[in-house]
mmCIF file of C-alpha atoms and ligand atoms in Angstrom:
data_model
loop_
_atom_site.group_PDB
_atom_site.id
_atom_site.type_symbol
_atom_site.label_atom_id
_atom_site.label_comp_id
_atom_site.label_asym_id
_atom_site.label_seq_id
_atom_site.Cartn_x
_atom_site.Cartn_y
_atom_site.Cartn_z
ATOM 1 C CA MET A 29 2.012 -13.290 -8.341
ATOM 2 C CA SER A 30 -0.733 -11.239 -7.666
ATOM 3 C CA SER A 31 0.308 -7.710 -6.030
ATOM 4 C CA PRO A 32 0.735 -6.918 -2.014
ATOM 5 C CA ARG A 33 -1.867 -5.239 -1.090
ATOM 6 C CA ILE A 34 -0.176 -2.477 1.156
ATOM 7 C CA ASP A 35 -2.393 -1.059 4.709
ATOM 8 C CA LEU A 36 -0.707 1.953 6.289
ATOM 9 C CA HIS A 37 -3.428 3.276 8.402
ATOM 10 C CA THR A 38 -5.278 1.626 11.761
ATOM 11 C CA HIS A 39 -5.981 1.827 15.332
ATOM 12 C CA SER A 40 -6.459 -0.639 18.229
ATOM 13 C CA THR A 41 -7.398 -0.934 21.375
ATOM 14 C CA ALA A 42 -4.079 1.549 22.244
ATOM 15 C CA SER A 43 -6.136 4.491 21.384
ATOM 16 C CA ASP A 44 -9.763 4.217 20.170
ATOM 17 C CA GLY A 45 -9.664 1.098 18.162
ATOM 18 C CA THR A 46 -12.229 -1.863 19.543
ATOM 19 C CA ARG A 47 -9.855 -4.891 18.527
ATOM 20 C CA THR A 48 -6.866 -5.856 20.391
ATOM 21 C CA PRO A 49 -3.534 -4.978 18.637
ATOM 22 C CA ALA A 50 -3.528 -9.097 17.915
ATOM 23 C CA GLU A 51 -7.054 -8.699 16.993
ATOM 24 C CA VAL A 52 -5.693 -6.023 13.807
ATOM 25 C CA MET A 53 -3.536 -8.222 13.207
ATOM 26 C CA GLN A 54 -5.892 -10.869 12.834
ATOM 27 C CA ASP A 55 -8.317 -8.897 11.051
ATOM 28 C CA ALA A 56 -5.454 -8.148 8.950
ATOM 29 C CA ARG A 57 -4.315 -12.251 7.305
ATOM 30 C CA ASP A 58 -8.319 -12.183 6.888
ATOM 31 C CA ALA A 59 -8.639 -9.245 4.804
ATOM 32 C CA ARG A 60 -5.275 -10.823 2.991
ATOM 33 C CA LEU A 61 -3.405 -8.296 3.538
ATOM 34 C CA ASP A 62 0.648 -8.623 3.572
ATOM 35 C CA VAL A 63 1.977 -5.033 4.758
ATOM 36 C CA VAL A 64 0.183 -3.942 7.878
ATOM 37 C CA ALA A 65 0.951 -0.541 10.149
ATOM 38 C CA LEU A 66 -0.834 0.208 13.935
ATOM 39 C CA THR A 67 -1.466 3.806 13.970
ATOM 40 C CA ASP A 68 -2.813 3.851 17.105
ATOM 41 C CA HIS A 69 -3.816 7.614 18.620
ATOM 42 C CA ASP A 70 -0.062 9.285 19.957
ATOM 43 C CA THR A 71 1.212 6.435 21.464
ATOM 44 C CA VAL A 72 3.357 3.239 20.310
ATOM 45 C CA ALA A 73 1.589 0.937 23.372
ATOM 46 C CA GLY A 74 0.374 -1.641 20.833
ATOM 47 C CA TRP A 75 3.674 -2.644 18.899
ATOM 48 C CA VAL A 76 4.597 -5.540 21.134
ATOM 49 C CA GLU A 77 1.756 -7.314 21.058
ATOM 50 C CA ALA A 78 0.734 -6.533 17.145
ATOM 51 C CA ARG A 79 4.385 -7.826 16.498
ATOM 52 C CA ALA A 80 4.359 -10.851 18.155
ATOM 53 C CA ASN A 81 1.228 -11.778 16.811
ATOM 54 C CA SER A 82 1.830 -10.595 13.137
ATOM 55 C CA GLU A 83 3.310 -13.928 11.723
ATOM 56 C CA GLY A 84 2.317 -13.988 7.641
ATOM 57 C CA LEU A 85 2.170 -9.515 7.587
ATOM 58 C CA PHE A 86 4.868 -7.350 6.954
ATOM 59 C CA PHE A 87 4.206 -5.658 10.502
ATOM 60 C CA VAL A 88 4.621 -1.527 9.691
ATOM 61 C CA PRO A 89 5.139 0.521 12.967
ATOM 62 C CA GLY A 90 3.285 3.713 13.879
ATOM 63 C CA ALA A 91 1.825 5.999 15.408
ATOM 64 C CA GLU A 92 -1.149 8.837 14.498
ATOM 65 C CA ILE A 93 0.370 12.136 15.880
ATOM 66 C CA SER A 94 -2.335 14.707 17.179
ATOM 67 C CA CYS A 95 -0.971 18.244 16.031
ATOM 68 C CA LYS A 96 -1.870 22.174 15.712
ATOM 69 C CA THR A 97 -1.555 24.628 13.941
ATOM 70 C CA SER A 98 -0.748 27.894 15.013
ATOM 71 C CA ASP A 99 -4.508 29.213 13.555
ATOM 72 C CA GLY A 100 -5.624 26.243 16.137
ATOM 73 C CA ILE A 101 -6.935 24.127 13.720
ATOM 74 C CA SER A 102 -6.288 20.759 14.818
ATOM 75 C CA LEU A 103 -4.918 18.014 11.955
ATOM 76 C CA HIS A 104 -2.978 14.388 12.293
ATOM 77 C CA ILE A 105 0.168 12.780 10.478
ATOM 78 C CA LEU A 106 1.157 9.305 10.766
ATOM 79 C CA GLY A 107 4.198 8.865 11.784
ATOM 80 C CA LEU A 108 5.828 5.088 9.880
ATOM 81 C CA GLY A 109 8.475 3.047 10.390
ATOM 82 C CA PHE A 110 10.361 5.936 13.872
ATOM 83 C CA ASP A 111 12.376 4.703 16.265
ATOM 84 C CA ALA A 112 10.513 4.139 19.545
ATOM 85 C CA THR A 113 13.496 4.984 22.403
ATOM 86 C CA ASN A 114 14.173 8.498 20.610
ATOM 87 C CA ALA A 115 13.107 10.976 23.058
ATOM 88 C CA GLU A 116 11.884 13.950 22.215
ATOM 89 C CA LEU A 117 8.916 12.482 20.052
ATOM 90 C CA MET A 118 8.123 9.830 23.296
ATOM 91 C CA GLN A 119 8.404 13.235 25.303
ATOM 92 C CA THR A 120 6.329 14.868 22.913
ATOM 93 C CA LEU A 121 3.928 12.034 22.984
ATOM 94 C CA ALA A 122 3.117 11.485 26.457
ATOM 95 C CA LEU A 123 2.489 15.417 27.232
ATOM 96 C CA THR A 124 0.256 14.651 24.343
ATOM 97 C CA ARG A 125 -1.406 11.856 26.170
ATOM 98 C CA ASP A 126 -1.187 13.543 29.322
ATOM 99 C CA ASP A 127 -3.133 16.294 28.471
ATOM 100 C CA ARG A 128 -5.910 14.329 27.131
ATOM 101 C CA LEU A 129 -7.035 13.762 30.106
ATOM 102 C CA PRO A 130 -8.060 17.653 31.908
ATOM 103 C CA ARG A 131 -9.091 17.746 28.568
ATOM 104 C CA MET A 132 -12.120 15.081 28.889
ATOM 105 C CA GLU A 133 -13.008 15.870 32.410
ATOM 106 C CA LYS A 134 -14.268 19.669 31.169
ATOM 107 C CA MET A 135 -15.356 18.510 28.315
ATOM 108 C CA VAL A 136 -17.681 15.998 30.614
ATOM 109 C CA GLN A 137 -17.860 18.879 32.297
ATOM 110 C CA ASN A 138 -19.340 21.010 29.763
ATOM 111 C CA LEU A 139 -21.948 18.404 28.235
ATOM 112 C CA SER A 140 -23.235 18.121 32.015
ATOM 113 C CA ASP A 141 -23.664 21.644 32.785
ATOM 114 C CA ALA A 142 -25.644 21.499 29.489
ATOM 115 C CA GLY A 143 -28.162 18.838 31.098
ATOM 116 C CA TYR A 144 -26.429 15.644 29.123
ATOM 117 C CA ALA A 145 -25.443 13.602 32.505
ATOM 118 C CA ILE A 146 -22.140 11.687 32.222
ATOM 119 C CA THR A 147 -19.505 11.381 34.233
ATOM 120 C CA MET A 148 -16.028 10.737 34.705
ATOM 121 C CA GLU A 149 -16.714 6.987 35.678
ATOM 122 C CA GLN A 150 -19.244 6.696 33.134
ATOM 123 C CA VAL A 151 -16.019 7.318 30.369
ATOM 124 C CA TRP A 152 -13.432 4.995 32.277
ATOM 125 C CA GLN A 153 -15.992 1.494 31.871
ATOM 126 C CA GLN A 154 -14.771 2.479 28.316
ATOM 127 C CA VAL A 155 -11.126 2.874 28.242
ATOM 128 C CA PRO A 156 -8.990 -0.112 27.583
ATOM 129 C CA GLU A 157 -6.601 -0.245 29.566
ATOM 130 C CA GLY A 158 -3.161 2.003 29.198
ATOM 131 C CA ALA A 159 -5.462 3.552 26.045
ATOM 132 C CA THR A 160 -4.522 7.429 24.817
ATOM 133 C CA LEU A 161 -7.624 8.773 25.799
ATOM 134 C CA GLY A 162 -9.996 10.375 23.147
ATOM 135 C CA ARG A 163 -13.550 11.119 22.612
ATOM 136 C CA PRO A 164 -14.283 7.714 21.217
ATOM 137 C CA HIS A 165 -14.578 7.034 24.692
ATOM 138 C CA LEU A 166 -16.700 9.902 25.568
ATOM 139 C CA ALA A 167 -18.557 8.864 22.415
ATOM 140 C CA ASP A 168 -19.104 5.301 24.150
ATOM 141 C CA ALA A 169 -20.226 6.183 26.862
ATOM 142 C CA LEU A 170 -22.751 8.454 26.193
ATOM 143 C CA VAL A 171 -24.002 5.383 23.775
ATOM 144 C CA ALA A 172 -23.557 3.921 26.990
ATOM 145 C CA ALA A 173 -25.575 5.544 29.318
ATOM 146 C CA GLY A 174 -28.328 6.356 26.335
ATOM 147 C CA THR A 175 -27.945 9.661 25.285
ATOM 148 C CA VAL A 176 -27.159 9.005 21.681
ATOM 149 C CA SER A 177 -27.848 5.626 20.567
ATOM 150 C CA THR A 178 -23.632 5.459 18.531
ATOM 151 C CA ARG A 179 -20.263 6.360 18.538
ATOM 152 C CA ASP A 180 -21.251 8.833 14.491
ATOM 153 C CA GLU A 181 -24.448 10.588 16.482
ATOM 154 C CA ALA A 182 -22.475 10.969 19.494
ATOM 155 C CA PHE A 183 -19.842 13.426 16.893
ATOM 156 C CA SER A 184 -22.452 14.543 14.787
ATOM 157 C CA ARG A 185 -24.527 15.680 17.251
ATOM 158 C CA LEU A 186 -22.404 16.407 20.971
ATOM 159 C CA LEU A 187 -18.226 15.715 20.051
ATOM 160 C CA HIS A 188 -17.500 17.160 16.831
ATOM 161 C CA ASN A 189 -14.759 20.072 16.616
ATOM 162 C CA ASP A 190 -16.815 22.984 16.509
ATOM 163 C CA SER A 191 -19.229 21.780 19.246
ATOM 164 C CA PRO A 192 -19.516 24.011 21.429
ATOM 165 C CA PHE A 193 -18.700 20.945 23.453
ATOM 166 C CA TYR A 194 -15.758 20.333 22.591
ATOM 167 C CA VAL A 195 -12.322 21.302 24.495
ATOM 168 C CA GLY A 196 -9.079 20.769 22.922
ATOM 169 C CA HIS A 197 -5.618 19.116 24.164
ATOM 170 C CA ILE A 198 -2.259 20.234 24.030
ATOM 171 C CA ALA A 199 -0.149 18.759 20.619
ATOM 172 C CA PRO A 200 2.894 19.968 17.991
ATOM 173 C CA LEU A 201 3.118 22.152 15.384
ATOM 174 C CA PRO A 202 2.335 20.003 12.226
ATOM 175 C CA HIS A 203 5.964 21.010 10.816
ATOM 176 C CA GLN A 204 7.657 20.384 14.527
ATOM 177 C CA ALA A 205 5.963 16.546 14.473
ATOM 178 C CA VAL A 206 7.156 16.032 10.438
ATOM 179 C CA GLN A 207 10.740 16.918 11.735
ATOM 180 C CA MET A 208 10.327 15.090 14.890
ATOM 181 C CA ILE A 209 9.164 11.983 13.213
ATOM 182 C CA LYS A 210 12.227 12.194 10.057
ATOM 183 C CA ALA A 211 15.038 13.147 13.312
ATOM 184 C CA ALA A 212 13.657 8.976 14.588
ATOM 185 C CA GLY A 213 14.120 7.097 11.396
ATOM 186 C CA GLY A 214 10.949 7.643 10.010
ATOM 187 C CA VAL A 215 9.064 8.375 7.166
ATOM 188 C CA ALA A 216 5.699 10.887 7.712
ATOM 189 C CA VAL A 217 2.496 11.026 5.745
ATOM 190 C CA PHE A 218 0.117 13.310 6.717
ATOM 191 C CA ALA A 219 -3.583 11.801 7.730
ATOM 192 C CA HIS A 220 -6.700 12.367 5.123
ATOM 193 C CA PRO A 221 -5.403 16.224 4.551
ATOM 194 C CA GLY A 222 -8.924 17.089 3.380
ATOM 195 C CA ALA A 223 -11.487 15.296 5.744
ATOM 196 C CA SER A 224 -13.083 18.768 5.775
ATOM 197 C CA LYS A 225 -16.427 17.216 7.183
ATOM 198 C CA ARG A 226 -14.130 16.846 10.885
ATOM 199 C CA GLY A 227 -13.826 20.491 10.949
ATOM 200 C CA ALA A 228 -11.792 23.377 9.364
ATOM 201 C CA THR A 229 -8.568 21.500 6.488
ATOM 202 C CA VAL A 230 -5.579 23.493 6.411
ATOM 203 C CA GLU A 231 -4.349 25.259 3.517
ATOM 204 C CA ARG A 232 -1.141 24.623 0.894
ATOM 205 C CA ASP A 233 1.193 26.741 2.429
ATOM 206 C CA GLU A 234 0.818 24.711 5.890
ATOM 207 C CA ILE A 235 1.205 21.691 3.444
ATOM 208 C CA ALA A 236 4.524 23.462 1.909
ATOM 209 C CA GLN A 237 5.711 24.195 4.943
ATOM 210 C CA MET A 238 5.159 20.386 6.353
ATOM 211 C CA THR A 239 7.252 19.795 3.343
ATOM 212 C CA GLU A 240 10.533 21.514 3.981
ATOM 213 C CA SER A 241 10.428 19.595 6.842
ATOM 214 C CA GLY A 242 10.477 16.232 5.389
ATOM 215 C CA LEU A 243 7.040 15.332 4.774
ATOM 216 C CA ASP A 244 7.090 12.088 2.707
ATOM 217 C CA ALA A 245 3.099 11.603 2.307
ATOM 218 C CA LEU A 246 -0.458 12.573 1.629
ATOM 219 C CA GLU A 247 -2.638 10.194 2.558
ATOM 220 C CA VAL A 248 -5.419 10.707 -0.359
ATOM 221 C CA ASP A 249 -7.352 7.451 -1.263
ATOM 222 C CA HIS A 250 -9.186 7.772 1.851
ATOM 223 C CA ARG A 251 -12.924 7.467 3.149
ATOM 224 C CA ASP A 252 -13.478 10.494 4.023
ATOM 225 C CA HIS A 253 -12.593 12.120 1.073
ATOM 226 C CA ASP A 254 -14.686 11.858 -2.134
ATOM 227 C CA PRO A 255 -13.317 12.013 -5.286
ATOM 228 C CA GLU A 256 -13.091 15.068 -6.547
ATOM 229 C CA THR A 257 -11.300 16.139 -3.355
ATOM 230 C CA ARG A 258 -8.099 13.078 -4.166
ATOM 231 C CA GLU A 259 -8.098 14.349 -7.636
ATOM 232 C CA ARG A 260 -7.443 17.824 -5.665
ATOM 233 C CA LEU A 261 -5.244 16.364 -3.526
ATOM 234 C CA LYS A 262 -2.873 14.301 -6.458
ATOM 235 C CA ALA A 263 -2.304 16.960 -7.576
ATOM 236 C CA LEU A 264 -1.150 19.480 -5.284
ATOM 237 C CA ALA A 265 1.295 16.068 -3.839
ATOM 238 C CA SER A 266 2.396 16.364 -8.080
ATOM 239 C CA GLU A 267 3.104 19.911 -7.244
ATOM 240 C CA LEU A 268 5.150 19.704 -4.243
ATOM 241 C CA GLY A 269 7.094 16.126 -4.996
ATOM 242 C CA LEU A 270 5.203 14.190 -1.928
ATOM 243 C CA LEU A 271 4.232 11.031 -2.795
ATOM 244 C CA CYS A 272 0.676 9.523 -2.311
ATOM 245 C CA THR A 273 -0.919 6.768 0.388
ATOM 246 C CA GLY A 274 -4.054 4.730 0.419
ATOM 247 C CA ALA A 275 -5.431 3.419 3.409
ATOM 248 C CA SER A 276 -9.038 2.125 5.768
ATOM 249 C CA ASP A 277 -7.966 4.285 9.235
ATOM 250 C CA TYR A 278 -9.809 0.914 10.195
ATOM 251 C CA HIS A 279 -11.183 1.182 14.254
ATOM 252 C CA GLY A 280 -12.427 -1.961 14.124
ATOM 253 C CA ALA A 281 -16.677 -1.615 15.421
ATOM 254 C CA GLY A 282 -15.588 2.430 15.761
ATOM 255 C CA LYS A 283 -16.216 3.481 12.333
ATOM 256 C CA LEU A 284 -17.283 1.959 9.043
ATOM 257 C CA ASN A 285 -14.373 1.938 7.843
ATOM 258 C CA GLU A 286 -13.615 -1.365 6.762
ATOM 259 C CA ILE A 287 -10.374 -2.825 6.754
ATOM 260 C CA GLY A 288 -7.731 -2.834 3.270
ATOM 261 C CA GLU A 289 -11.195 -0.738 1.805
ATOM 262 C CA ASN A 290 -8.130 0.889 0.731
ATOM 263 C CA LEU A 291 -4.403 0.666 -0.144
ATOM 264 C CA THR A 292 -1.266 2.834 -0.410
ATOM 265 C CA ASP A 293 0.219 1.462 -4.345
ATOM 266 C CA PRO A 294 3.454 -1.200 -3.736
ATOM 267 C CA MET A 295 5.348 1.081 -5.991
ATOM 268 C CA VAL A 296 4.990 3.803 -3.240
ATOM 269 C CA TRP A 297 5.578 1.675 0.004
ATOM 270 C CA GLU A 298 8.611 0.151 -1.839
ATOM 271 C CA GLU A 299 10.046 4.017 -2.106
ATOM 272 C CA LEU A 300 8.958 4.866 1.881
ATOM 273 C CA GLN A 301 10.337 1.337 2.329
ATOM 274 C CA ARG A 302 13.549 3.134 1.453
ATOM 275 C CA ARG A 303 13.225 6.205 3.251
ATOM 276 C CA MET A 304 12.821 4.266 6.788
ATOM 277 C CA GLN A 305 15.823 4.431 8.118
ATOM 278 C CA TRP A 306 15.011 2.636 11.298
ATOM 279 C CA ILE A 307 12.506 -0.253 11.075
ATOM 280 C CA GLN A 308 11.506 -2.792 13.964
HETATM 281 P P1 AMP B 430 -9.337 13.012 19.642
HETATM 282 O O1 AMP B 430 -8.121 12.672 19.079
HETATM 283 O O2 AMP B 430 -9.686 12.539 21.716
HETATM 284 O O3 AMP B 430 -10.461 14.457 19.153
HETATM 285 O O4 AMP B 430 -10.418 12.712 19.160
HETATM 286 C C1 AMP B 430 -10.092 11.641 17.668
HETATM 287 C C2 AMP B 430 -11.215 10.356 17.356
HETATM 288 O O5 AMP B 430 -12.374 11.016 16.875
HETATM 289 C C3 AMP B 430 -10.841 10.255 15.721
HETATM 290 O O6 AMP B 430 -9.584 9.439 15.962
HETATM 291 C C4 AMP B 430 -11.702 9.854 15.050
HETATM 292 O O7 AMP B 430 -11.389 8.250 14.525
HETATM 293 C C5 AMP B 430 -12.979 9.813 15.415
HETATM 294 N N1 AMP B 430 -13.898 10.757 15.462
HETATM 295 C C6 AMP B 430 -13.870 11.433 14.733
HETATM 296 N N2 AMP B 430 -15.898 11.510 14.264
HETATM 297 C C7 AMP B 430 -16.399 10.145 14.860
HETATM 298 C C8 AMP B 430 -17.321 10.075 14.004
HETATM 299 N N3 AMP B 430 -18.206 10.041 13.770
HETATM 300 N N4 AMP B 430 -17.359 8.204 14.303
HETATM 301 C C9 AMP B 430 -16.180 7.491 15.374
HETATM 302 N N5 AMP B 430 -14.933 8.502 15.531
HETATM 303 C C10 AMP B 430 -15.282 9.793 14.968
HETATM 304 ZN ZN1 ZN B 431 -9.595 7.498 16.259
HETATM 305 FE FE1 FE B 432 -6.947 10.990 12.436
HETATM 306 FE FE1 FE B 433 -7.270 7.427 12.581
#
């Protein structure tokens, strides 16, 4: 038997991916995956549909939790295999999702004030029902309006973290998110910790603090990490006693990332599974 193919980070139309949860499961089978996690931004809304369509796959329910450090750096933590009835974690995700609306309204206002004509109505046309509202939907609205030609161009010109039009939203502190994921029986993986082109990345001390709170792994093999970054993160993981994962961060047609393009070592997956106190 060949080695199992494990992808622990994907997005659907429950957030800013372009494929429905059922389609992501089909894409996973087409890519000959054995294990796939659905990790939409700040929501578990896609789990039921994904699980119902996960025949032939080991489905891992998850979420990518938006966090902000006390220095204002935004980062993402993947929670995998946690209990979605955990009140504290669910309330935290709801608070983040709710604040994404006024945040979007401010970004739309900032763009309009600067002469990039765009309205909330145009943004809503790009948001699938029930999806976590995000900058990619604003990017899609700007593409539809003819202001830019791709999501990528929208981000690099107008929507990136250091842009004058950027507005943040409420988000938990990283170590708090880790604690909540662990208390809900899941495992916590720091997503793309070295993805510097998205904005500032965090220092070793912040990762050490997350580790003390129970962080399980660093997502080392990710498209946004060059070979040097991967080596540096591997050394840091080994120093801090963390596992290393790999994943695609698939967004359907919303990004170049192909499902299954980065995978997690089966031995690491075995260990993560042992640590999941709550699954399905
Ligand atoms: P938000 O959570 O609303 O701040 O938006 C962040 C999302 O934007 C993340 O899921 C990223 O995947 C996505 N994103 C960031 N940069 C780009 C880009 N250049 N092209 C497409 N999506 C991007
Ligand atoms: Zn995304
Ligand atoms: Fe992310
Ligand atoms: Fe992601």
